Amino acid sequence: MTAISMAHAGKPDIKHPDRWFATTNRLRTEGTDHLLAAAEATGVSHFVAQGYASWNGIRAGGWVKTEQDPLDLLEGTAAHVGLKALSRVEDVVLEAGGVVLRYGAFYGPGAIDDQVELVRKRQYPLVGRATGYSSWVHLDDAASATVLAVEQKARGVFDIVDDEPAPASEWLPHLAACAGAKQPIRIPVWLVRLPASDQAVVMMTEGRGFSNAKAKRELGRRLRHPSWRQGFKEELK
């Protein structure tokens, strides 16, 4: 469950994600506590929780991270509250013997309509050199990985992403081309910090993507959409 729809949270506020995600953060923390308590009370033996793994790997070393690497909680920024809430979900679910599926950025039917609209309006710019990496996953592949985790009663953390983590300088222009839009404009980092947030700057310039090797190895995961390159084309044709 989330509360980030227009009806509950209003227009997306990328400069103040702590406010925009306030109710969702309660659902993720207090809501998870209630569900875990209910599971224990009713003898449920397996618990699956949603995590996040797109651009938020620790900003040190290589550009692609595994489940062994720490997540970046962006301490000192407005995004920290939400990222800390996700980290807490992982802690309590793992302590209960469950599994956390860290999904990459979703795309698929309806999942990126808002982003495509911004791209077509040329309101989704490349920031600086746009070297920050992100990981994507098609909704079908996210769903099939979830089924595998449930059927196998998997435990631990798994990054549920496609085969090709990539920098914004590659995936955003490709998304624009697939959408039949003009190429994104490029703006300097200092200019983005005014209307946007540190999170947007980090994602675009320093973000770290994720590897799906563990999910393939331990869950036997196979991808219908191994790369966003072909996936965006199929989605927007």
PDB file of C-alpha atoms in Angstrom:
ATOM      1  CA  MET A   1       0.000   0.000   0.000  1.00  0.00           C
ATOM      2  CA  THR A   2       1.050   3.565  -0.701  1.00  0.00           C
ATOM      3  CA  ALA A   3      -0.568   6.972  -0.358  1.00  0.00           C
ATOM      4  CA  ILE A   4       1.285   8.745  -3.137  1.00  0.00           C
ATOM      5  CA  SER A   5      -1.652   9.078  -5.509  1.00  0.00           C
ATOM      6  CA  MET A   6      -2.908  12.554  -6.397  1.00  0.00           C
ATOM      7  CA  ALA A   7      -6.004  11.916  -4.269  1.00  0.00           C
ATOM      8  CA  HIS A   8      -4.011  11.299  -1.094  1.00  0.00           C
ATOM      9  CA  ALA A   9      -0.754  13.209  -1.473  1.00  0.00           C
ATOM     10  CA  GLY A  10      -1.499  15.836  -4.077  1.00  0.00           C
ATOM     11  CA  LYS A  11       0.808  16.853  -6.897  1.00  0.00           C
ATOM     12  CA  PRO A  12       4.265  15.221  -6.738  1.00  0.00           C
ATOM     13  CA  ASP A  13       6.645  17.370  -4.694  1.00  0.00           C
ATOM     14  CA  ILE A  14      10.188  16.355  -5.601  1.00  0.00           C
ATOM     15  CA  LYS A  15      11.697  19.131  -3.507  1.00  0.00           C
ATOM     16  CA  HIS A  16       9.932  17.973  -0.338  1.00  0.00           C
ATOM     17  CA  PRO A  17       9.667  14.161  -0.523  1.00  0.00           C
ATOM     18  CA  ASP A  18       9.469  14.057   3.278  1.00  0.00           C
ATOM     19  CA  ARG A  19       6.084  15.814   3.062  1.00  0.00           C
ATOM     20  CA  TRP A  20       4.833  14.082  -0.076  1.00  0.00           C
ATOM     21  CA  PHE A  21       5.644  10.620   1.313  1.00  0.00           C
ATOM     22  CA  ALA A  22       4.581  11.344   4.907  1.00  0.00           C
ATOM     23  CA  THR A  23       1.514   9.075   4.940  1.00  0.00           C
ATOM     24  CA  THR A  24       3.250   6.437   2.814  1.00  0.00           C
ATOM     25  CA  ASN A  25       6.145   6.386   5.269  1.00  0.00           C
ATOM     26  CA  ARG A  26       3.668   5.660   8.077  1.00  0.00           C
ATOM     27  CA  LEU A  27       2.161   2.835   6.025  1.00  0.00           C
ATOM     28  CA  ARG A  28       5.634   1.403   5.475  1.00  0.00           C
ATOM     29  CA  THR A  29       6.654   1.572   9.125  1.00  0.00           C
ATOM     30  CA  GLU A  30       3.582   1.331  11.357  1.00  0.00           C
ATOM     31  CA  GLY A  31       1.713  -0.660   8.719  1.00  0.00           C
ATOM     32  CA  THR A  32       4.497  -3.234   8.461  1.00  0.00           C
ATOM     33  CA  ASP A  33       4.603  -3.539  12.248  1.00  0.00           C
ATOM     34  CA  HIS A  34       0.868  -4.310  12.321  1.00  0.00           C
ATOM     35  CA  LEU A  35       1.183  -6.874   9.525  1.00  0.00           C
ATOM     36  CA  LEU A  36       4.096  -8.610  11.205  1.00  0.00           C
ATOM     37  CA  ALA A  37       2.168  -8.735  14.479  1.00  0.00           C
ATOM     38  CA  ALA A  38      -0.849 -10.190  12.691  1.00  0.00           C
ATOM     39  CA  ALA A  39       1.350 -12.755  10.934  1.00  0.00           C
ATOM     40  CA  GLU A  40       2.834 -13.869  14.228  1.00  0.00           C
ATOM     41  CA  ALA A  41      -0.571 -14.026  15.920  1.00  0.00           C
ATOM     42  CA  THR A  42      -2.076 -16.172  13.166  1.00  0.00           C
ATOM     43  CA  GLY A  43       0.881 -18.446  12.534  1.00  0.00           C
ATOM     44  CA  VAL A  44       1.860 -17.092   9.120  1.00  0.00           C
ATOM     45  CA  SER A  45       5.313 -18.470   8.421  1.00  0.00           C
ATOM     46  CA  HIS A  46       6.469 -16.358   5.486  1.00  0.00           C
ATOM     47  CA  PHE A  47       6.454 -12.597   4.961  1.00  0.00           C
ATOM     48  CA  VAL A  48       7.297 -10.712   1.753  1.00  0.00           C
ATOM     49  CA  ALA A  49       8.004  -6.974   1.745  1.00  0.00           C
ATOM     50  CA  GLN A  50       8.708  -4.424  -0.963  1.00  0.00           C
ATOM     51  CA  GLY A  51      12.033  -2.622  -1.032  1.00  0.00           C
ATOM     52  CA  TYR A  52      13.647  -0.290  -3.551  1.00  0.00           C
ATOM     53  CA  ALA A  53      16.782  -0.589  -5.680  1.00  0.00           C
ATOM     54  CA  SER A  54      17.102   1.767  -8.598  1.00  0.00           C
ATOM     55  CA  TRP A  55      19.639   4.576  -8.069  1.00  0.00           C
ATOM     56  CA  ASN A  56      20.108   4.386  -4.294  1.00  0.00           C
ATOM     57  CA  GLY A  57      23.195   2.224  -3.886  1.00  0.00           C
ATOM     58  CA  ILE A  58      25.987   3.598  -1.733  1.00  0.00           C
ATOM     59  CA  ARG A  59      27.893   6.314  -3.607  1.00  0.00           C
ATOM     60  CA  ALA A  60      31.357   4.780  -3.388  1.00  0.00           C
ATOM     61  CA  GLY A  61      33.242   2.380  -5.607  1.00  0.00           C
ATOM     62  CA  GLY A  62      31.669   0.950  -8.751  1.00  0.00           C
ATOM     63  CA  TRP A  63      28.447   1.982 -10.432  1.00  0.00           C
ATOM     64  CA  VAL A  64      26.600  -1.342  -9.925  1.00  0.00           C
ATOM     65  CA  LYS A  65      25.857  -2.698  -6.442  1.00  0.00           C
ATOM     66  CA  THR A  66      24.756  -6.040  -4.995  1.00  0.00           C
ATOM     67  CA  GLU A  67      22.723  -7.013  -1.955  1.00  0.00           C
ATOM     68  CA  GLN A  68      25.956  -7.001   0.051  1.00  0.00           C
ATOM     69  CA  ASP A  69      26.469  -3.275  -0.468  1.00  0.00           C
ATOM     70  CA  PRO A  70      24.831  -0.673   1.799  1.00  0.00           C
ATOM     71  CA  LEU A  71      22.021   1.524   0.538  1.00  0.00           C
ATOM     72  CA  ASP A  72      22.416   5.297   0.388  1.00  0.00           C
ATOM     73  CA  LEU A  73      19.991   6.886   2.860  1.00  0.00           C
ATOM     74  CA  LEU A  74      20.856  10.465   1.811  1.00  0.00           C
ATOM     75  CA  GLU A  75      21.344  11.676   5.352  1.00  0.00           C
ATOM     76  CA  GLY A  76      20.869  15.399   5.784  1.00  0.00           C
ATOM     77  CA  THR A  77      18.371  15.698   2.913  1.00  0.00           C
ATOM     78  CA  ALA A  78      14.577  15.753   2.700  1.00  0.00           C
ATOM     79  CA  ALA A  79      14.691  12.288   1.122  1.00  0.00           C
ATOM     80  CA  HIS A  80      16.292  10.721   4.197  1.00  0.00           C
ATOM     81  CA  VAL A  81      13.005  10.149   6.050  1.00  0.00           C
ATOM     82  CA  GLY A  82      11.567   8.018   3.259  1.00  0.00           C
ATOM     83  CA  LEU A  83      14.749   6.082   2.609  1.00  0.00           C
ATOM     84  CA  LYS A  84      15.158   5.450   6.328  1.00  0.00           C
ATOM     85  CA  ALA A  85      11.589   4.110   6.449  1.00  0.00           C
ATOM     86  CA  LEU A  86      12.436   1.634   3.693  1.00  0.00           C
ATOM     87  CA  SER A  87      15.589   0.631   5.555  1.00  0.00           C
ATOM     88  CA  ARG A  88      13.568   0.006   8.709  1.00  0.00           C
ATOM     89  CA  VAL A  89      11.155  -2.216   6.769  1.00  0.00           C
ATOM     90  CA  GLU A  90      14.116  -4.311   5.678  1.00  0.00           C
ATOM     91  CA  ASP A  91      15.432  -4.591   9.232  1.00  0.00           C
ATOM     92  CA  VAL A  92      12.180  -5.753  10.834  1.00  0.00           C
ATOM     93  CA  VAL A  93      11.187  -8.102   8.016  1.00  0.00           C
ATOM     94  CA  LEU A  94      14.589  -9.780   7.931  1.00  0.00           C
ATOM     95  CA  GLU A  95      14.536 -10.103  11.711  1.00  0.00           C
ATOM     96  CA  ALA A  96      11.200 -11.907  11.330  1.00  0.00           C
ATOM     97  CA  GLY A  97      12.738 -14.332   8.820  1.00  0.00           C
ATOM     98  CA  GLY A  98      11.034 -12.825   5.774  1.00  0.00           C
ATOM     99  CA  VAL A  99      12.193 -11.665   2.367  1.00  0.00           C
ATOM    100  CA  VAL A 100      12.621  -8.154   0.978  1.00  0.00           C
ATOM    101  CA  LEU A 101      12.335  -7.714  -2.776  1.00  0.00           C
ATOM    102  CA  ARG A 102      14.076  -4.510  -3.799  1.00  0.00           C
ATOM    103  CA  TYR A 103      12.353  -3.625  -7.045  1.00  0.00           C
ATOM    104  CA  GLY A 104      14.007  -1.326  -9.556  1.00  0.00           C
ATOM    105  CA  ALA A 105      12.167   1.569 -11.156  1.00  0.00           C
ATOM    106  CA  PHE A 106       8.965   0.136 -12.607  1.00  0.00           C
ATOM    107  CA  TYR A 107       7.922   0.445 -16.229  1.00  0.00           C
ATOM    108  CA  GLY A 108       5.100  -1.299 -18.046  1.00  0.00           C
ATOM    109  CA  PRO A 109       1.398  -0.583 -18.618  1.00  0.00           C
ATOM    110  CA  GLY A 110       0.657   2.778 -17.001  1.00  0.00           C
ATOM    111  CA  ALA A 111       3.799   2.795 -14.857  1.00  0.00           C
ATOM    112  CA  ILE A 112       5.714   5.598 -16.589  1.00  0.00           C
ATOM    113  CA  ASP A 113       2.882   7.635 -18.108  1.00  0.00           C
ATOM    114  CA  ASP A 114       3.714  10.617 -15.893  1.00  0.00           C
ATOM    115  CA  GLN A 115       7.400  10.477 -16.833  1.00  0.00           C
ATOM    116  CA  VAL A 116       6.628  10.172 -20.542  1.00  0.00           C
ATOM    117  CA  GLU A 117       4.370  13.220 -20.295  1.00  0.00           C
ATOM    118  CA  LEU A 118       7.222  15.229 -18.757  1.00  0.00           C
ATOM    119  CA  VAL A 119       9.630  13.997 -21.438  1.00  0.00           C
ATOM    120  CA  ARG A 120       7.254  15.060 -24.209  1.00  0.00           C
ATOM    121  CA  LYS A 121       6.943  18.505 -22.624  1.00  0.00           C
ATOM    122  CA  ARG A 122      10.751  18.638 -22.309  1.00  0.00           C
ATOM    123  CA  GLN A 123      10.364  19.016 -18.554  1.00  0.00           C
ATOM    124  CA  TYR A 124      12.561  16.025 -17.691  1.00  0.00           C
ATOM    125  CA  PRO A 125      16.098  17.343 -18.211  1.00  0.00           C
ATOM    126  CA  LEU A 126      19.499  15.721 -18.120  1.00  0.00           C
ATOM    127  CA  VAL A 127      21.379  17.118 -15.129  1.00  0.00           C
ATOM    128  CA  GLY A 128      25.068  17.863 -15.465  1.00  0.00           C
ATOM    129  CA  ARG A 129      26.832  14.990 -17.207  1.00  0.00           C
ATOM    130  CA  ALA A 130      23.951  12.661 -16.236  1.00  0.00           C
ATOM    131  CA  THR A 131      26.386   9.935 -15.204  1.00  0.00           C
ATOM    132  CA  GLY A 132      24.217   8.612 -12.366  1.00  0.00           C
ATOM    133  CA  TYR A 133      23.014   5.037 -12.815  1.00  0.00           C
ATOM    134  CA  SER A 134      19.506   3.638 -12.355  1.00  0.00           C
ATOM    135  CA  SER A 135      18.049   0.139 -12.590  1.00  0.00           C
ATOM    136  CA  TRP A 136      14.687  -0.648 -14.176  1.00  0.00           C
ATOM    137  CA  VAL A 137      12.303  -3.593 -14.087  1.00  0.00           C
ATOM    138  CA  HIS A 138       9.215  -4.358 -16.144  1.00  0.00           C
ATOM    139  CA  LEU A 139       6.052  -4.958 -14.133  1.00  0.00           C
ATOM    140  CA  ASP A 140       5.726  -8.474 -15.591  1.00  0.00           C
ATOM    141  CA  ASP A 141       9.223  -9.394 -14.406  1.00  0.00           C
ATOM    142  CA  ALA A 142       8.598  -7.847 -10.980  1.00  0.00           C
ATOM    143  CA  ALA A 143       5.447  -9.937 -10.643  1.00  0.00           C
ATOM    144  CA  SER A 144       7.114 -13.184 -11.741  1.00  0.00           C
ATOM    145  CA  ALA A 145       9.988 -12.634  -9.293  1.00  0.00           C
ATOM    146  CA  THR A 146       7.456 -12.109  -6.506  1.00  0.00           C
ATOM    147  CA  VAL A 147       5.747 -15.393  -7.380  1.00  0.00           C
ATOM    148  CA  LEU A 148       9.088 -17.204  -7.234  1.00  0.00           C
ATOM    149  CA  ALA A 149       9.882 -15.683  -3.827  1.00  0.00           C
ATOM    150  CA  VAL A 150       6.477 -16.725  -2.452  1.00  0.00           C
ATOM    151  CA  GLU A 151       6.570 -20.244  -3.902  1.00  0.00           C
ATOM    152  CA  GLN A 152      10.093 -20.868  -2.637  1.00  0.00           C
ATOM    153  CA  LYS A 153       9.532 -19.117   0.704  1.00  0.00           C
ATOM    154  CA  ALA A 154      12.698 -17.174   0.026  1.00  0.00           C
ATOM    155  CA  ARG A 155      14.465 -15.331   2.830  1.00  0.00           C
ATOM    156  CA  GLY A 156      16.871 -12.420   2.790  1.00  0.00           C
ATOM    157  CA  VAL A 157      17.208  -9.545   0.320  1.00  0.00           C
ATOM    158  CA  PHE A 158      16.981  -9.713  -3.463  1.00  0.00           C
ATOM    159  CA  ASP A 159      17.491  -6.942  -6.008  1.00  0.00           C
ATOM    160  CA  ILE A 160      14.721  -7.332  -8.595  1.00  0.00           C
ATOM    161  CA  VAL A 161      16.049  -5.422 -11.589  1.00  0.00           C
ATOM    162  CA  ASP A 162      16.771  -6.035 -15.251  1.00  0.00           C
ATOM    163  CA  ASP A 163      20.100  -6.931 -16.844  1.00  0.00           C
ATOM    164  CA  GLU A 164      21.212  -3.418 -17.734  1.00  0.00           C
ATOM    165  CA  PRO A 165      21.741  -0.764 -15.073  1.00  0.00           C
ATOM    166  CA  ALA A 166      22.570   2.396 -17.005  1.00  0.00           C
ATOM    167  CA  PRO A 167      23.323   6.099 -16.625  1.00  0.00           C
ATOM    168  CA  ALA A 168      20.659   8.733 -17.181  1.00  0.00           C
ATOM    169  CA  SER A 169      22.649   9.946 -20.193  1.00  0.00           C
ATOM    170  CA  GLU A 170      21.636   6.691 -21.926  1.00  0.00           C
ATOM    171  CA  TRP A 171      18.170   5.749 -20.696  1.00  0.00           C
ATOM    172  CA  LEU A 172      16.517   9.194 -20.693  1.00  0.00           C
ATOM    173  CA  PRO A 173      17.349  10.110 -24.329  1.00  0.00           C
ATOM    174  CA  HIS A 174      16.274   6.588 -25.335  1.00  0.00           C
ATOM    175  CA  LEU A 175      12.965   7.034 -23.522  1.00  0.00           C
ATOM    176  CA  ALA A 176      12.446  10.330 -25.354  1.00  0.00           C
ATOM    177  CA  ALA A 177      13.165   8.685 -28.715  1.00  0.00           C
ATOM    178  CA  CYS A 178      10.743   5.847 -27.987  1.00  0.00           C
ATOM    179  CA  ALA A 179       8.082   8.391 -26.992  1.00  0.00           C
ATOM    180  CA  GLY A 180       8.553  10.329 -30.229  1.00  0.00           C
ATOM    181  CA  ALA A 181       9.710  13.365 -28.262  1.00  0.00           C
ATOM    182  CA  LYS A 182      12.505  15.861 -28.747  1.00  0.00           C
ATOM    183  CA  GLN A 183      15.718  15.020 -26.944  1.00  0.00           C
ATOM    184  CA  PRO A 184      15.903  16.191 -23.288  1.00  0.00           C
ATOM    185  CA  ILE A 185      17.533  19.512 -22.567  1.00  0.00           C
ATOM    186  CA  ARG A 186      20.658  19.525 -20.410  1.00  0.00           C
ATOM    187  CA  ILE A 187      20.959  21.861 -17.438  1.00  0.00           C
ATOM    188  CA  PRO A 188      23.705  22.443 -14.843  1.00  0.00           C
ATOM    189  CA  VAL A 189      23.532  20.935 -11.373  1.00  0.00           C
ATOM    190  CA  TRP A 190      23.304  24.286  -9.574  1.00  0.00           C
ATOM    191  CA  LEU A 191      20.182  25.212 -11.505  1.00  0.00           C
ATOM    192  CA  VAL A 192      18.382  21.982 -10.579  1.00  0.00           C
ATOM    193  CA  ARG A 193      18.953  22.461  -6.858  1.00  0.00           C
ATOM    194  CA  LEU A 194      16.672  25.494  -6.862  1.00  0.00           C
ATOM    195  CA  PRO A 195      13.310  23.931  -7.893  1.00  0.00           C
ATOM    196  CA  ALA A 196      14.152  20.287  -7.243  1.00  0.00           C
ATOM    197  CA  SER A 197      15.808  18.261  -4.496  1.00  0.00           C
ATOM    198  CA  ASP A 198      19.147  16.726  -3.611  1.00  0.00           C
ATOM    199  CA  GLN A 199      17.552  13.376  -4.431  1.00  0.00           C
ATOM    200  CA  ALA A 200      17.009  14.386  -8.062  1.00  0.00           C
ATOM    201  CA  VAL A 201      20.588  15.614  -8.359  1.00  0.00           C
ATOM    202  CA  VAL A 202      22.030  12.449  -6.796  1.00  0.00           C
ATOM    203  CA  MET A 203      19.921  10.198  -9.012  1.00  0.00           C
ATOM    204  CA  MET A 204      21.061  12.016 -12.147  1.00  0.00           C
ATOM    205  CA  THR A 205      24.728  12.521 -11.305  1.00  0.00           C
ATOM    206  CA  GLU A 206      25.898   9.988  -8.701  1.00  0.00           C
ATOM    207  CA  GLY A 207      23.270   7.241  -8.470  1.00  0.00           C
ATOM    208  CA  ARG A 208      24.361   3.602  -8.324  1.00  0.00           C
ATOM    209  CA  GLY A 209      22.414   0.842 -10.036  1.00  0.00           C
ATOM    210  CA  PHE A 210      22.033  -2.791  -9.002  1.00  0.00           C
ATOM    211  CA  SER A 211      22.860  -6.321 -10.132  1.00  0.00           C
ATOM    212  CA  ASN A 212      20.259  -9.098 -10.484  1.00  0.00           C
ATOM    213  CA  ALA A 213      22.783 -11.934 -10.264  1.00  0.00           C
ATOM    214  CA  LYS A 214      21.609 -13.191  -6.869  1.00  0.00           C
ATOM    215  CA  ALA A 215      17.942 -13.345  -7.904  1.00  0.00           C
ATOM    216  CA  LYS A 216      18.859 -15.285 -11.023  1.00  0.00           C
ATOM    217  CA  ARG A 217      21.130 -17.632  -9.104  1.00  0.00           C
ATOM    218  CA  GLU A 218      19.001 -18.336  -6.043  1.00  0.00           C
ATOM    219  CA  LEU A 219      15.441 -17.864  -7.306  1.00  0.00           C
ATOM    220  CA  GLY A 220      16.006 -19.211 -10.810  1.00  0.00           C
ATOM    221  CA  ARG A 221      14.668 -15.957 -12.198  1.00  0.00           C
ATOM    222  CA  ARG A 222      14.299 -15.515 -15.962  1.00  0.00           C
ATOM    223  CA  LEU A 223      13.456 -12.182 -17.546  1.00  0.00           C
ATOM    224  CA  ARG A 224      10.872 -11.559 -20.253  1.00  0.00           C
ATOM    225  CA  HIS A 225      12.240  -8.022 -20.564  1.00  0.00           C
ATOM    226  CA  PRO A 226      16.011  -8.198 -19.965  1.00  0.00           C
ATOM    227  CA  SER A 227      16.654  -4.556 -20.885  1.00  0.00           C
ATOM    228  CA  TRP A 228      14.781  -1.264 -20.729  1.00  0.00           C
ATOM    229  CA  ARG A 229      16.133  -0.554 -24.228  1.00  0.00           C
ATOM    230  CA  GLN A 230      13.779  -2.991 -25.899  1.00  0.00           C
ATOM    231  CA  GLY A 231      11.201  -2.660 -23.125  1.00  0.00           C
ATOM    232  CA  PHE A 232      10.685   1.079 -23.671  1.00  0.00           C
ATOM    233  CA  LYS A 233      10.290   0.487 -27.411  1.00  0.00           C
ATOM    234  CA  GLU A 234       7.670  -2.203 -26.889  1.00  0.00           C
ATOM    235  CA  GLU A 235       5.823  -0.134 -24.304  1.00  0.00           C
ATOM    236  CA  LEU A 236       5.648   3.045 -26.373  1.00  0.00           C
ATOM    237  CA  LYS A 237       5.277   1.693 -29.913  1.00  0.00           C
TER     238      LYS A 237
END
